[in-house]
């Protein structure tokens, strides 16, 4: 465990303080960092200044009680010193680089176990909490096969498919491949949910895997915490496999987020009358890749890694140029989305574009990407090649257009409304 054992720096304490006072709200944290540019300045700001930003009244109430905030930070510092869990901040080299490139990366991650797993190539496996016996076997075997091929299996520690994915990755006899799994929690790092997951948690940590959470210690399960977990499962992984899922399964959220991040979604088919697999069939109909053997996943993911290496070399000069401008900001700003531009776009030079419904005013900096879209849709890879933008920049511009209501996403393809 690469835990923080020395005292937290002033900046790290300020980040923790903000995270505590906004109750791990990503939007509130982003707003404070964007406004003040620095966690320490944001924490030192008055309650009145926070109120002007339109923050929730509960955040303001916590900010009025700095002694409670400091007490919470001291408890976290003591847990770090005792080795009960570790903590990674977004500006540290051990923080998983792949998370920096998602739209809303967390400013910190609590973890237990081997944090080096977070830097390794991962494939997510998700699915139903009540899978059929056949789906349980497929999930276990697929996870075991991919782990033996060198990948880390990432999932959400839930009962059903998630558990079988973790256990399949752990079922290795070769010591070089033991512990190749990461569990992403929808609770605080010290909260075991469901309660009978204690044995699985311990097995993952003892065998060299890792458990992570962006939520504060003692955070209990809530319906809003699990979509957040799903976003991290997708963000950490190169691709997502759905082995069996109903049409209303949370696994489809993970699949959608994976697609929106420009990554590949794989789905395993079943009998057409298997309602437990209806979600997989829906994903395939919407453009997910049908697979029936893990080698097919390896072929596609390995091919994508080779493409990414070539693209990185080609884009290196462009990335350096970008870093000297918009990308050199707080890690939360890498997606290059400035929400203030959405309200201030009327002050910018704009291009008027006619649509079938009404006249749409698209800001000049978004005109190029908007004009490349049509009503049939294009995937993220094609748009990256066409626009020559980095993935974070492109996703940021697409998100702005989506928030404006002029484009939408269907089956991982972006198209005009």
Short mmCIF file of C-alpha atoms in Angstrom, two decimals, residues 126 138 142 240-245 252 255 264-270 277-285 287-293 296-297:
data_model
loop_
_atom_site.label_atom_id
_atom_site.label_comp_id
_atom_site.label_asym_id
_atom_site.label_seq_id
_atom_site.Cartn_x
_atom_site.Cartn_y
_atom_site.Cartn_z
CA UNK A 126 -20.39 -5.90 -15.15
CA UNK A 138 -19.31 -17.33 -18.31
CA UNK A 142 -14.00 -14.77 -18.94
CA UNK A 240 -16.51 -2.83 -20.67
CA UNK A 241 -18.02 -6.30 -20.98
CA UNK A 242 -21.66 -6.87 -20.03
CA UNK A 243 -22.18 -10.60 -19.54
CA UNK A 244 -25.87 -10.57 -18.56
CA UNK A 245 -28.15 -7.67 -17.63
CA UNK A 252 -26.30 -0.31 -18.84
CA UNK A 255 -21.97 0.67 -20.70
CA UNK A 264 -15.64 -0.13 -26.65
CA UNK A 265 -18.61 -1.95 -25.13
CA UNK A 266 -18.87 -5.74 -25.49
CA UNK A 267 -22.04 -7.72 -24.80
CA UNK A 268 -22.71 -11.46 -24.62
CA UNK A 269 -25.92 -12.66 -26.30
CA UNK A 270 -28.36 -15.19 -24.89
CA UNK A 277 -30.24 -10.78 -20.90
CA UNK A 278 -32.55 -8.21 -22.47
CA UNK A 279 -30.09 -5.45 -21.58
CA UNK A 280 -27.29 -7.19 -23.50
CA UNK A 281 -29.51 -7.61 -26.54
CA UNK A 282 -30.44 -3.93 -26.36
CA UNK A 283 -26.75 -2.96 -26.23
CA UNK A 284 -25.97 -5.12 -29.26
CA UNK A 285 -28.85 -3.57 -31.18
CA UNK A 287 -23.99 -0.88 -31.52
CA UNK A 288 -22.15 -2.84 -28.81
CA UNK A 289 -19.80 -5.56 -30.06
CA UNK A 290 -21.23 -9.06 -29.80
CA UNK A 291 -18.72 -11.55 -28.38
CA UNK A 292 -18.81 -15.22 -27.47
CA UNK A 293 -15.15 -15.74 -26.52
CA UNK A 296 -12.34 -11.55 -29.29
CA UNK A 297 -12.05 -8.91 -26.55
#
